[in-house]
Amino acid sequence: MTVTSPASAPDTHQGPASDERLLGTSPLKRLLSRPELGSVVGALAGLGFFSLAAESFLRASSLSTVLYAASTIGIMAVPVALLMIGGEFDLSAGVLVTTSALASSIFSYRMTANVWVGVGVSLLFTLAIGAFNGLVLARTKLPSFIVTLGTFLMLAGLNLGCTKLFSETVSTKSISDMDGFSSARAVFASTVTIGGVAFKITILWWIVLVALASWVLLRTRAGNWIFAVGGNKDAARAVGVPVGRTKTGLYMGVALGAWISGQHLLFSYDVVQSGEGVGNELIYIIAAVIGGCLITGGYGSAVGSAVGALIFGMTSKGIVFAQWNPDWFKFFLGAMLLLATLLNAWVRKRAEATA
């Protein structure tokens, strides 16, 4: 009796098994998938354009001015970009900068304390406002547009009311003769000379914030949470992501940026006007969008927001160096916003098509 073994199934594999998850990504695909690609192209185009339009644009002193203008926007654009990646907005960011400056100035003057005490109180107060925005958003489930619009109106009224109450005018009293003012100015509003060219300290603050935000987004669990809640908060919650805490942390990040910007405002000019900052929140959002952040959330980068702020700085100062009518600035800014958004959309489509 013979026993026949079952026929073995034919080998359909013509080579080693492959898994698309293990396939390498080409450098071109990685480049096209970067959210800041469109803004980098726009920045290079802007650099070339203003270099031809204004002979003085490429001078070291002019580039220092451009970087300073970009840094004053970029310090806020970085945390605003992270918040947008997390799927939310903050319409109170502009007036919050002024609130931070006013808190430092008024507290220091009224309490006749070392200005560093006022700076510390301002930090706590500003972070509390950011936490308030995040907690209200998490508890009420209201859109961030409504929550932060309410905060914007309250802060605008608080800024004016408190300034007139304590100073009897719309600007704060001078604190330049108080203890600690010179050291605080050195930290927040000093000028560093390198190779005969003066650079504002805000440029360093800006670089540090971009590096820190990029590390958080790309190298930490919190970065994964930010992308997750921005892409689909319900799915993120289902897999254990602390959605409420993540968004509250993002609002506190915006508050931290507002505190840095506010201290720079105060120690640069010594006094603060209570009505400053209104409308700047739109500029921060524009810089983030130009840098590749999506309005719908879940996509963007800190580097992109920095490039968007750089484009803003080049445009605002390039128009001056070219001796054009500055009344056209907002026209150019709006045109750049539309072109950058269209370019970012085209880059994303190409990246998806080649994926």
Short mmCIF file of C-alpha atoms in Angstrom, two decimals:
data_model
loop_
_atom_site.label_atom_id
_atom_site.label_comp_id
_atom_site.label_asym_id
_atom_site.label_seq_id
_atom_site.Cartn_x
_atom_site.Cartn_y
_atom_site.Cartn_z
CA MET A 1 0.00 0.00 0.00
CA THR A 2 1.39 3.27 -1.05
CA VAL A 3 0.71 6.56 0.64
CA THR A 4 0.71 9.65 -1.49
CA SER A 5 1.42 12.95 0.09
CA PRO A 6 -0.90 15.83 -0.74
CA ALA A 7 0.23 18.02 -3.53
CA SER A 8 1.92 21.07 -2.30
CA ALA A 9 0.38 24.39 -3.22
CA PRO A 10 2.14 26.14 -6.03
CA ASP A 11 4.55 28.88 -4.96
CA THR A 12 3.11 32.08 -6.27
CA HIS A 13 5.93 34.24 -4.89
CA GLN A 14 8.36 35.20 -7.59
CA GLY A 15 10.74 36.84 -5.17
CA PRO A 16 11.10 37.82 -1.55
CA ALA A 17 7.93 38.96 0.21
CA SER A 18 7.43 42.68 0.29
CA ASP A 19 5.45 44.93 2.58
CA GLU A 20 4.59 48.43 1.45
CA ARG A 21 5.15 49.66 5.01
CA LEU A 22 8.79 48.62 4.68
CA LEU A 23 9.35 50.29 1.36
CA GLY A 24 11.64 53.30 1.48
CA THR A 25 10.41 56.75 0.59
CA SER A 26 12.30 58.63 -2.06
CA PRO A 27 13.83 61.99 -1.16
CA LEU A 28 11.53 63.69 -3.69
CA LYS A 29 8.42 62.25 -2.03
CA ARG A 30 9.66 63.29 1.39
CA LEU A 31 10.34 66.80 0.07
CA LEU A 32 6.91 67.11 -1.53
CA SER A 33 5.24 65.93 1.66
CA ARG A 34 6.80 68.67 3.78
CA PRO A 35 4.12 71.22 4.79
CA GLU A 36 6.55 74.14 4.65
CA LEU A 37 7.67 73.50 1.06
CA GLY A 38 5.25 76.00 -0.43
CA SER A 39 6.27 78.73 2.00
CA VAL A 40 9.97 78.12 1.33
CA VAL A 41 9.35 78.55 -2.40
CA GLY A 42 7.41 81.72 -1.65
CA ALA A 43 10.17 83.05 0.60
CA LEU A 44 12.80 82.46 -2.08
CA ALA A 45 10.58 84.19 -4.64
CA GLY A 46 10.06 87.12 -2.29
CA LEU A 47 13.78 87.37 -1.60
CA GLY A 48 14.57 87.47 -5.31
CA PHE A 49 11.79 89.94 -6.05
CA PHE A 50 12.73 92.49 -3.40
CA SER A 51 16.44 92.05 -4.15
CA LEU A 52 15.70 93.31 -7.66
CA ALA A 53 13.17 95.94 -6.59
CA ALA A 54 15.30 97.52 -3.85
CA GLU A 55 19.07 97.85 -4.08
CA SER A 56 19.45 98.16 -0.31
CA PHE A 57 17.43 95.04 0.49
CA LEU A 58 20.41 92.67 0.64
CA ARG A 59 22.49 94.87 2.91
CA ALA A 60 23.27 93.32 6.28
CA SER A 61 21.53 96.14 8.15
CA SER A 62 18.42 95.72 6.00
CA LEU A 63 18.31 91.97 6.54
CA SER A 64 18.64 92.60 10.27
CA THR A 65 15.57 94.83 10.09
CA VAL A 66 13.69 92.18 8.13
CA LEU A 67 14.58 89.51 10.69
CA TYR A 68 13.45 91.73 13.53
CA ALA A 69 10.09 92.36 11.87
CA ALA A 70 9.74 88.63 11.23
CA SER A 71 10.67 87.71 14.80
CA THR A 72 8.01 89.94 16.36
CA ILE A 73 5.42 88.01 14.34
CA GLY A 74 7.20 84.65 14.48
CA ILE A 75 7.31 84.47 18.29
CA MET A 76 3.51 84.30 18.24
CA ALA A 77 3.14 82.48 14.92
CA VAL A 78 4.93 79.40 16.28
CA PRO A 79 2.49 78.58 19.13
CA VAL A 80 -0.46 79.71 16.98
CA ALA A 81 0.69 77.21 14.33
CA LEU A 82 0.80 74.40 16.91
CA LEU A 83 -2.69 75.37 18.03
CA MET A 84 -3.93 75.28 14.42
CA ILE A 85 -2.33 71.87 13.90
CA GLY A 86 -4.36 70.85 16.95
CA GLY A 87 -7.48 72.03 15.14
CA GLU A 88 -8.24 75.27 17.02
CA PHE A 89 -7.94 79.07 16.75
CA ASP A 90 -7.18 81.83 19.23
CA LEU A 91 -8.69 85.20 18.34
CA SER A 92 -7.48 86.66 21.63
CA ALA A 93 -3.77 86.21 20.86
CA GLY A 94 -3.23 89.80 19.69
CA VAL A 95 -4.74 91.56 22.70
CA LEU A 96 -3.22 88.97 25.04
CA VAL A 97 0.22 90.34 24.13
CA THR A 98 -0.89 93.77 25.31
CA THR A 99 -2.52 92.29 28.42
CA SER A 100 0.78 90.64 29.34
CA ALA A 101 2.68 93.92 28.97
CA LEU A 102 0.07 95.87 30.92
CA ALA A 103 0.08 93.35 33.76
CA SER A 104 3.85 93.67 34.17
CA SER A 105 3.83 97.44 34.00
CA ILE A 106 0.81 98.17 36.20
CA PHE A 107 1.75 95.65 38.90
CA SER A 108 5.35 96.86 39.07
CA TYR A 109 4.31 100.52 39.22
CA ARG A 110 1.46 100.16 41.70
CA MET A 111 3.32 97.82 44.04
CA THR A 112 6.62 99.74 43.66
CA ALA A 113 8.27 96.35 43.32
CA ASN A 114 11.25 95.20 41.34
CA VAL A 115 10.06 94.90 37.74
CA TRP A 116 10.98 91.21 37.74
CA VAL A 117 8.17 90.68 40.24
CA GLY A 118 5.79 92.24 37.73
CA VAL A 119 7.24 90.05 34.98
CA GLY A 120 6.61 86.93 37.08
CA VAL A 121 3.07 87.97 37.97
CA SER A 122 2.42 88.69 34.30
CA LEU A 123 3.61 85.20 33.35
CA LEU A 124 1.23 83.55 35.80
CA PHE A 125 -1.67 85.78 34.78
CA THR A 126 -1.09 85.23 31.05
CA LEU A 127 -0.79 81.45 31.43
CA ALA A 128 -4.02 81.48 33.47
CA ILE A 129 -5.83 83.16 30.58
CA GLY A 130 -4.51 80.51 28.19
CA ALA A 131 -5.64 77.77 30.57
CA PHE A 132 -9.05 79.47 30.83
CA ASN A 133 -9.48 79.33 27.04
CA GLY A 134 -8.55 75.65 26.94
CA LEU A 135 -10.71 74.62 29.89
CA VAL A 136 -13.79 76.49 28.63
CA LEU A 137 -13.32 74.92 25.23
CA ALA A 138 -13.01 71.43 26.73
CA ARG A 139 -15.92 71.77 29.15
CA THR A 140 -18.47 73.53 26.94
CA LYS A 141 -17.57 71.95 23.56
CA LEU A 142 -18.13 75.38 22.01
CA PRO A 143 -16.18 76.28 18.85
CA SER A 144 -12.86 77.95 19.57
CA PHE A 145 -14.00 80.87 17.42
CA ILE A 146 -16.75 81.69 19.94
CA VAL A 147 -14.67 81.02 23.06
CA THR A 148 -11.67 83.10 22.03
CA LEU A 149 -13.81 85.85 20.51
CA GLY A 150 -15.38 86.25 23.95
CA THR A 151 -11.93 86.30 25.54
CA PHE A 152 -10.79 88.86 22.97
CA LEU A 153 -13.62 91.23 23.86
CA MET A 154 -13.13 90.76 27.60
CA LEU A 155 -9.38 91.39 27.38
CA ALA A 156 -9.84 94.45 25.15
CA GLY A 157 -12.19 95.93 27.75
CA LEU A 158 -9.95 94.86 30.63
CA ASN A 159 -6.89 96.46 29.02
CA LEU A 160 -8.61 99.80 28.54
CA GLY A 161 -10.50 99.81 31.83
CA CYS A 162 -7.55 98.87 34.04
CA THR A 163 -5.16 101.25 32.30
CA LYS A 164 -7.50 104.22 32.75
CA LEU A 165 -8.29 103.16 36.31
CA PHE A 166 -4.68 102.99 37.46
CA SER A 167 -3.03 105.53 35.13
CA GLU A 168 -5.97 107.87 34.34
CA THR A 169 -4.87 107.73 30.69
CA VAL A 170 -4.83 105.12 27.93
CA SER A 171 -1.13 104.38 28.47
CA THR A 172 0.84 103.10 31.43
CA LYS A 173 3.24 105.08 33.59
CA SER A 174 6.98 104.89 32.97
CA ILE A 175 8.84 102.21 34.93
CA SER A 176 12.29 102.87 33.45
CA ASP A 177 13.65 104.15 36.77
CA MET A 178 12.59 101.07 38.76
CA ASP A 179 14.90 98.31 40.01
CA GLY A 180 15.43 95.49 37.56
CA PHE A 181 14.38 97.44 34.47
CA SER A 182 17.82 97.37 32.82
CA SER A 183 18.28 93.63 33.35
CA ALA A 184 14.76 92.89 32.09
CA ARG A 185 15.39 95.02 29.02
CA ALA A 186 18.58 93.06 28.39
CA VAL A 187 16.58 89.80 28.37
CA PHE A 188 13.57 90.92 26.36
CA ALA A 189 14.55 93.97 24.31
CA SER A 190 18.32 94.23 23.99
CA THR A 191 20.39 94.51 20.83
CA VAL A 192 23.33 92.25 20.05
CA THR A 193 26.01 93.46 17.63
CA ILE A 194 27.59 90.78 15.42
CA GLY A 195 30.11 91.79 12.78
CA GLY A 196 29.09 95.41 13.08
CA VAL A 197 25.41 94.62 12.47
CA ALA A 198 22.83 95.07 15.24
CA PHE A 199 20.40 92.21 15.85
CA LYS A 200 17.46 92.33 18.25
CA ILE A 201 17.27 89.69 20.99
CA THR A 202 13.79 88.73 19.76
CA ILE A 203 15.46 86.92 16.85
CA LEU A 204 17.11 84.57 19.36
CA TRP A 205 13.81 84.06 21.22
CA TRP A 206 12.19 83.23 17.88
CA ILE A 207 14.84 80.67 16.92
CA VAL A 208 14.61 78.98 20.34
CA LEU A 209 10.81 78.73 20.10
CA VAL A 210 10.97 77.25 16.58
CA ALA A 211 13.52 74.65 17.71
CA LEU A 212 11.52 73.79 20.84
CA ALA A 213 8.22 73.53 18.97
CA SER A 214 9.77 71.37 16.23
CA TRP A 215 11.19 69.02 18.85
CA VAL A 216 7.81 68.75 20.57
CA LEU A 217 5.99 68.05 17.30
CA LEU A 218 8.44 65.55 15.84
CA ARG A 219 10.11 63.87 18.81
CA THR A 220 7.60 63.64 21.65
CA ARG A 221 4.35 61.89 22.49
CA ALA A 222 2.73 65.30 22.92
CA GLY A 223 3.50 66.02 19.26
CA ASN A 224 1.66 62.86 18.21
CA TRP A 225 -1.27 63.96 20.37
CA ILE A 226 -1.34 67.39 18.70
CA PHE A 227 -1.54 65.90 15.21
CA ALA A 228 -4.09 63.35 16.38
CA VAL A 229 -6.53 65.80 17.97
CA GLY A 230 -6.22 68.10 14.97
CA GLY A 231 -6.88 65.32 12.49
CA ASN A 232 -9.81 63.64 14.29
CA LYS A 233 -10.39 64.40 17.95
CA ASP A 234 -13.03 61.67 18.37
CA ALA A 235 -10.70 59.00 17.00
CA ALA A 236 -7.87 60.40 19.13
CA ARG A 237 -10.03 60.24 22.24
CA ALA A 238 -11.00 56.65 21.40
CA VAL A 239 -7.35 55.55 21.48
CA GLY A 240 -6.64 57.28 24.78
CA VAL A 241 -5.31 60.68 23.74
CA PRO A 242 -6.12 63.31 26.42
CA VAL A 243 -7.84 65.71 24.05
CA GLY A 244 -8.83 68.29 26.65
CA ARG A 245 -5.40 68.45 28.26
CA THR A 246 -3.67 68.63 24.88
CA LYS A 247 -5.74 71.59 23.72
CA THR A 248 -5.40 73.35 27.05
CA GLY A 249 -1.63 72.95 26.80
CA LEU A 250 -1.69 74.42 23.30
CA TYR A 251 -3.60 77.49 24.50
CA MET A 252 -1.09 77.89 27.31
CA GLY A 253 1.64 77.71 24.68
CA VAL A 254 0.02 80.64 22.88
CA ALA A 255 -0.10 82.45 26.23
CA LEU A 256 3.63 81.83 26.73
CA GLY A 257 4.37 83.37 23.34
CA ALA A 258 2.14 86.32 24.22
CA TRP A 259 4.03 86.81 27.46
CA ILE A 260 7.41 86.93 25.66
CA SER A 261 6.04 89.34 23.05
CA GLY A 262 4.40 91.46 25.73
CA GLN A 263 7.60 91.82 27.74
CA HIS A 264 9.44 92.83 24.58
CA LEU A 265 6.78 95.44 23.90
CA LEU A 266 7.01 96.85 27.41
CA PHE A 267 10.80 96.94 27.76
CA SER A 268 11.31 98.30 24.25
CA TYR A 269 9.13 101.37 24.73
CA ASP A 270 8.83 101.62 28.54
CA VAL A 271 5.12 102.46 28.30
CA VAL A 272 2.24 100.51 26.74
CA GLN A 273 -0.86 101.77 24.95
CA SER A 274 -3.96 99.89 26.09
CA GLY A 275 -5.42 99.60 22.59
CA GLU A 276 -2.42 97.89 20.98
CA GLY A 277 -2.56 94.36 19.61
CA VAL A 278 -6.06 94.45 18.14
CA GLY A 279 -5.96 92.74 14.74
CA ASN A 280 -2.55 91.14 15.20
CA GLU A 281 -4.16 87.75 15.82
CA LEU A 282 -5.06 87.65 12.13
CA ILE A 283 -1.42 88.29 11.19
CA TYR A 284 -0.29 85.37 13.35
CA ILE A 285 -2.87 83.10 11.71
CA ILE A 286 -1.85 84.33 8.25
CA ALA A 287 1.82 83.54 8.97
CA ALA A 288 0.86 80.02 10.08
CA VAL A 289 -1.34 79.44 7.01
CA ILE A 290 1.33 80.76 4.64
CA GLY A 291 3.71 78.36 6.39
CA GLY A 292 1.57 75.36 5.47
CA CYS A 293 -0.88 74.93 8.36
CA LEU A 294 -4.36 73.85 7.34
CA ILE A 295 -7.44 75.67 8.60
CA THR A 296 -8.98 72.26 9.30
CA GLY A 297 -6.08 71.15 11.54
CA GLY A 298 -3.87 68.07 11.64
CA TYR A 299 -1.23 69.40 9.24
CA GLY A 300 1.60 71.90 9.46
CA SER A 301 4.95 72.58 11.08
CA ALA A 302 6.72 75.08 13.33
CA VAL A 303 9.37 75.70 10.68
CA GLY A 304 6.63 76.57 8.21
CA SER A 305 5.22 79.20 10.55
CA ALA A 306 8.72 80.69 10.87
CA VAL A 307 9.01 80.90 7.08
CA GLY A 308 5.56 82.48 6.93
CA ALA A 309 6.66 85.11 9.45
CA LEU A 310 9.82 85.68 7.41
CA ILE A 311 7.71 86.30 4.30
CA PHE A 312 5.69 88.81 6.32
CA GLY A 313 8.87 90.56 7.43
CA MET A 314 10.29 90.66 3.92
CA THR A 315 7.08 92.11 2.53
CA SER A 316 6.56 94.74 5.22
CA LYS A 317 10.14 96.00 5.03
CA GLY A 318 10.72 95.29 1.35
CA ILE A 319 7.97 97.73 0.42
CA VAL A 320 9.71 100.40 2.51
CA PHE A 321 13.14 99.68 1.03
CA ALA A 322 11.66 99.79 -2.48
CA GLN A 323 10.09 103.17 -1.59
CA TRP A 324 6.62 102.05 -2.56
CA ASN A 325 3.44 103.37 -1.04
CA PRO A 326 2.98 101.40 2.22
CA ASP A 327 -0.78 101.68 1.80
CA TRP A 328 -0.46 98.70 -0.56
CA PHE A 329 1.04 96.47 2.12
CA LYS A 330 -2.18 94.67 3.02
CA PHE A 331 -2.90 94.11 -0.65
CA PHE A 332 0.42 92.30 -1.05
CA LEU A 333 -0.16 90.42 2.19
CA GLY A 334 -3.58 89.22 1.05
CA ALA A 335 -2.21 88.21 -2.35
CA MET A 336 0.58 86.24 -0.68
CA LEU A 337 -1.94 84.49 1.56
CA LEU A 338 -3.99 83.34 -1.42
CA LEU A 339 -0.96 82.33 -3.48
CA ALA A 340 0.65 80.46 -0.59
CA THR A 341 -2.59 78.62 0.18
CA LEU A 342 -3.01 77.59 -3.46
CA LEU A 343 0.65 76.53 -3.66
CA ASN A 344 0.35 74.50 -0.46
CA ALA A 345 -2.77 72.78 -1.80
CA TRP A 346 -0.98 71.96 -5.06
CA VAL A 347 2.04 70.59 -3.20
CA ARG A 348 -0.20 68.35 -1.07
CA LYS A 349 -1.97 66.99 -4.14
CA ARG A 350 1.35 66.20 -5.80
CA ALA A 351 2.58 64.53 -2.64
CA GLU A 352 -0.57 62.39 -2.39
CA ALA A 353 -0.35 61.51 -6.08
CA THR A 354 3.25 60.32 -5.80
CA ALA A 355 2.73 58.49 -2.50
#
